[in-house]
Amino acid sequence: MTSSNTYDAIIIGGGHNGLVAAAYLACADKKVVVLERRHIVGGAAVTEEIFPGYKFTEFSYVVSLLRPEIIRDLELPKHGLKILPLPSTFTPMENGDYLAAWDDHDLTRREIYRHSPKDAEAYDEYARVMARAAKAIKPIINLIPPDPSSLHPRDLFNLLKVGQYAASLSEKELYTIAKLATQSSADLLEEWFETDALKGTKAASGIIGTFLGPRSPGTAYVLLHHYMGEIDGAFRAWGFAKGGSGGVSGAIANAARSLGVEIRVNSSVKQVKVKGGRAVGVVLENGDELDSKVVMSAADPKRTFLQFVEPKYFPDEFVTSIQNFRVRGSSGKVNIALSELPRFTALDEPALYRGAVSISPSIDYIERAYDDAKYGQISKRPYLDMIFPSMIDPDMAPPGQHVLSCFVQYAPYDIEGGWDDAKRNQLGEAVISTIEQYAPNIRECIVGMQVISPKDIEAIAGITGGNIFHGELLLHQIFFLRPVPQWADFRTPLKGYYFGASGAHPGGGVMGAAGMLAAKEMLKDGF
Amino acid sequence: MYNPRQSRKFPTMLNLNLKTTPFHERTSALCQPQNWRKWAGYFVVGSYEHVLDREYWAIRNSAALIDVSPLIKYIIKGKDAAALLHRVTTRDIYKMKVGQVAYTGWCDDEGKMIDDGTVSRLEEQTFRLTAAEPNLRWLTMNAIGMEVEITEVTDEVAALSFQGPNTRKVLNLVCEKPVDELKYFRLMENKIKGANVTISRTGYTGDLGYEIWMDNKDALTIWDALMEAGADYGITPVGILAMDMARVEAGLFMLDVDYTSTTHAWIESQKSSPFELGLDWTVALDKQGYFVGRRALEKEKREGSVWKLMGLEVNWDGMERIYKSVGLPPQIPGMAVRGSLPIMVGNVQVGYASTSSWSPLLKKYIALAHLQRPYYEIGTDVRMEITVEHHRQHAPAKVVKLPFYEPEWKKK
Ligand SMILES: Cc1cc2nc3c(=O)[nH]c(=O)nc-3n(C[C@H](O)[C@H](O)[C@H](O)COP(=O)(O)OP(=O)(O)OC[C@H]3O[C@@H](n4cnc5c(N)ncnc54)[C@H](O)[C@@H]3O)c2cc1C
């Protein structure tokens, strides 16, 4: 064994969380290597030129949750990070009208007022209530999740902190949070609004990344989860990273390299080496071996605990919990190269292309889309969340040309008959014909198209089950229960083996929190 | 090929401009410095001239014509219209006569201010409510079970604030009926050039003044009629920046500048009660029945308020001395400044000024200040932060009663 294959820490997986963890460890002068199976880093946050000249933000497409302290600590702006504003949301309606939310408050009020004077005001109040609830919950995200059944002083201390914090909230806030934790997003929204397109668009954020419909209990929490991005004002609002999501990963990778992290691509890990009850290195698919004092996995929980390590090193109960961890992929992605922008019949307004376009005309529409999926079908009329990256960052497409990023739900991982090319075409067609309802010239604009099913998410990004968050953000899978009860503090039953990716607390999305928090826990343990 | 990135076809932001008021054709032709302000989703003129002086003095000396159309307006109509307003506001609405106008705040259950505006009793069962912010949801929530119809008419009703000692003469020239008998905080139906108008003797300047309410379609006719008739009386189109100076002199505060609506407040300390804002006279604790915030307001009345909005007059000599120490004459911004300035007693902060302004009439530097008990007593010596040549200093000031200025003709 050469010393060049010996490290303080090995990070499995070069997704953004793995890169963040590596950078934090390197800040503490550790010798770190990141091993990524693909030829590029970024995981689900990558940008690829599938058609020459057209850059696709292949999976993840918008940023809001990326933690500001990571941006500051790792000096990401110096390494190329720019988060550009995504100022509006446009929802074309089935009757030919539309609903839009612009960045100007008064414009938005007037726009909603057109549909319902009452909703125009409820909109503000709802935003405040949600922002307050998000603000109330946010400090909890910053704490290492305590294990409520543990007597370990650290857990007790943290539990005390959460308890104290909860006690400082007003009765109203606690009530709101309790409700949000149990309601369906449809129930929540129906308490507030009457405009279908408004409810549909809001409800959509409650189902993203889950295999649930807007009428399923628990979806209200997901809605709140997405609100976290908005609580610190413009800075944290949804934005688009320069260069797409690959721009975020690229900046983090640059920062990590500048701190001395070694990043090896085309290095798929086969197994974690265990000696004397400790993780002591890894074996690659190509047979190479690397040694280290500690190993952290930044891959999904199934790989981390069921594939990289032999089950005999974990308690049975633990293995069972991981087996039961729900990673049902329900979304796909269609990336389109365009010769020109499609025209929406509802509104001729250049500004709408600089924001999101949401195909979510009503809660029923989305629930119906879910009905198809429940029985193993692609939604005939799916929910779509679209952006035109080239309208925000002109460098994403050749001059005068465009790219369209289209998030689509539902496309179940476990589709009837299994995924194949025909099914993939069916998904693409469902998306195009849906867009066509609102922008009839879409087909004429298409130069090239990449259709990504949940199976493809698994195959390309390496996420078992194809769930965009490595595991659904369900109430029984968040906070001190993520990934499994008692092991939410980034440690695992195997000594020297850590876990810090989207399947860990505080969950999925390009936020970097899991990687950062895991690195900090590793450093606390010392190695 | 459709490419908005370089499109000639669509002017950018075609549909995304703020609204313009029904007077825009006139106001935009007159607005020399292109000084526009945003107000409730509309563009309004900040100032018509490059310097505010003439506009300010028109308010105090002749006749100022101010476009206040963006003011949010509701028509509240029906058997329970009075009951709703009685329940929501702090005034005794049952006592209002037709033709009467009442200034009022309205509170949440904790007796903290949501907004303020005027209630006009247009008919026995018809009221107009003006507000700084949209309040439809709040009104609707309070109207449950009532026979009442609430309609926002902001976009349909144009409004001009006509302020200054000569305004009565000008109105008498253009109105079908003379306005001589129109008393302070009363309104009348009238006609100008054949168009129906409602004229109320109200305003936001503390001077003699009227507000003229009209249908959008008549807006330009009425503007022209007033401008023509007012030419010999010094009529001057005035923007909202000059009005801002006048309202400070008149001791009138502004939502989101001098207080935070409970619906916007993040923390308790940002909220204010009507008592804390000096609106004691608008809180009719003796009125019959329940109204929103009653219990909390009764309690505060019993126990006294921790804060009060008061006037502050900066001591000129004291300020001059501070400037002199660095070799400068006193320098004061020529407009109202909406920025929080700490108020000190000794080394302890006892409050803050929320709007400060030079008063061209009083020749004083004045401020609306929120002060903690016991420092809100009239005559208390305090110090207000000023920045002198990039250094933080504290100018001596005295707590005074509001308003700073109240001409005898305001109510006569
Ligand atoms: C279609 C889609 C759309 C999304 N949209 C958004 C969005 O708009 N905004 C947002 O915030 N989030 C979005 N997400 C979620 C977000 O992208 C992910 O939660 C996040 O990128 C996951 O980061 P990670 O570092 O935890 O894991 P990943 O990015 O999944 O990284 C894991 C890495 O491990 C590697 N790996 C796996 N096995 C091995 C092995 N054996 N050896 C070596 N390496 C291995 C993988 O190749 C991968 O690079 C989306 C996700 C998807 C799939």
Short mmCIF file of N, CA and C in Angstrom, two decimals, chain B residues 248-249 251 308-314 362 364-369 371 375-382 397-405:
data_model
loop_
_atom_site.label_atom_id
_atom_site.label_comp_id
_atom_site.label_asym_id
_atom_site.label_seq_id
_atom_site.Cartn_x
_atom_site.Cartn_y
_atom_site.Cartn_z
N VAL B 248 -45.72 66.06 9.00
CA VAL B 248 -44.93 66.00 10.22
C VAL B 248 -45.25 67.22 11.08
N GLU B 249 -45.31 68.39 10.47
CA GLU B 249 -45.68 69.60 11.21
C GLU B 249 -47.04 69.45 11.84
N GLY B 251 -48.23 66.76 12.90
CA GLY B 251 -48.19 65.68 13.90
C GLY B 251 -48.89 64.41 13.43
N LYS B 308 -45.12 56.45 24.07
CA LYS B 308 -45.98 57.50 23.52
C LYS B 308 -45.28 58.13 22.33
N LEU B 309 -46.10 58.47 21.34
CA LEU B 309 -45.56 59.23 20.22
C LEU B 309 -45.69 60.71 20.55
N MET B 310 -44.56 61.39 20.53
CA MET B 310 -44.57 62.80 20.91
C MET B 310 -43.82 63.62 19.86
N GLY B 311 -43.93 64.92 20.01
CA GLY B 311 -43.13 65.80 19.15
C GLY B 311 -41.77 66.03 19.78
N LEU B 312 -40.82 66.32 18.93
CA LEU B 312 -39.47 66.62 19.42
C LEU B 312 -38.99 67.85 18.68
N GLU B 313 -38.53 68.83 19.44
CA GLU B 313 -37.95 70.02 18.80
C GLU B 313 -36.48 70.05 19.14
N VAL B 314 -35.69 70.03 18.11
CA VAL B 314 -34.25 70.06 18.35
C VAL B 314 -33.85 71.48 18.72
N LEU B 362 -41.87 76.86 10.62
CA LEU B 362 -41.50 77.12 12.02
C LEU B 362 -40.02 77.41 12.16
N LYS B 364 -37.74 75.24 12.36
CA LYS B 364 -37.26 74.33 13.41
C LYS B 364 -36.97 72.97 12.80
N TYR B 365 -36.09 72.26 13.47
CA TYR B 365 -35.83 70.86 13.11
C TYR B 365 -36.70 70.03 14.04
N ILE B 366 -37.68 69.33 13.48
CA ILE B 366 -38.67 68.64 14.31
C ILE B 366 -38.71 67.15 13.99
N ALA B 367 -39.29 66.39 14.90
CA ALA B 367 -39.37 64.95 14.67
C ALA B 367 -40.57 64.35 15.39
N LEU B 368 -41.08 63.26 14.83
CA LEU B 368 -42.06 62.44 15.53
C LEU B 368 -41.26 61.37 16.26
N ALA B 369 -41.44 61.32 17.59
CA ALA B 369 -40.57 60.43 18.36
C ALA B 369 -41.38 59.50 19.26
N LEU B 371 -41.33 57.58 22.60
CA LEU B 371 -40.56 57.69 23.84
C LEU B 371 -41.14 56.80 24.92
N TYR B 375 -40.18 59.34 29.94
CA TYR B 375 -39.53 60.41 29.18
C TYR B 375 -40.44 61.08 28.17
N TYR B 376 -41.69 60.58 28.08
CA TYR B 376 -42.59 61.21 27.12
C TYR B 376 -43.33 62.42 27.70
N GLU B 377 -43.00 62.79 28.93
CA GLU B 377 -43.67 63.98 29.49
C GLU B 377 -43.21 65.23 28.75
N ILE B 378 -44.17 66.13 28.51
CA ILE B 378 -43.84 67.38 27.80
C ILE B 378 -42.79 68.16 28.58
N GLY B 379 -41.82 68.67 27.88
CA GLY B 379 -40.77 69.46 28.52
C GLY B 379 -39.53 68.65 28.86
N THR B 380 -39.59 67.33 28.71
CA THR B 380 -38.42 66.51 29.02
C THR B 380 -37.26 66.84 28.10
N ASP B 381 -36.10 66.99 28.67
CA ASP B 381 -34.90 67.23 27.86
C ASP B 381 -34.29 65.91 27.42
N VAL B 382 -34.14 65.76 26.13
CA VAL B 382 -33.53 64.54 25.60
C VAL B 382 -32.49 64.96 24.56
N ALA B 397 -32.66 68.28 22.56
CA ALA B 397 -34.01 68.46 22.04
C ALA B 397 -34.99 68.41 23.20
N LYS B 398 -36.18 68.90 22.95
CA LYS B 398 -37.21 68.93 23.99
C LYS B 398 -38.46 68.20 23.51
N VAL B 399 -39.10 67.52 24.43
CA VAL B 399 -40.35 66.84 24.11
C VAL B 399 -41.48 67.88 24.11
N VAL B 400 -42.22 67.94 23.02
CA VAL B 400 -43.33 68.89 22.92
C VAL B 400 -44.60 68.15 22.50
N LYS B 401 -45.70 68.89 22.61
CA LYS B 401 -46.98 68.26 22.27
C LYS B 401 -47.18 68.36 20.77
N LEU B 402 -47.97 67.42 20.24
CA LEU B 402 -48.31 67.44 18.82
C LEU B 402 -49.68 68.08 18.65
N PRO B 403 -50.01 68.75 17.56
CA PRO B 403 -49.13 69.01 16.43
C PRO B 403 -48.16 70.16 16.68
N PHE B 404 -47.16 70.25 15.81
CA PHE B 404 -46.22 71.36 15.91
C PHE B 404 -46.87 72.64 15.40
N TYR B 405 -47.79 72.45 14.45
CA TYR B 405 -48.39 73.61 13.79
C TYR B 405 -49.86 73.36 13.55
#
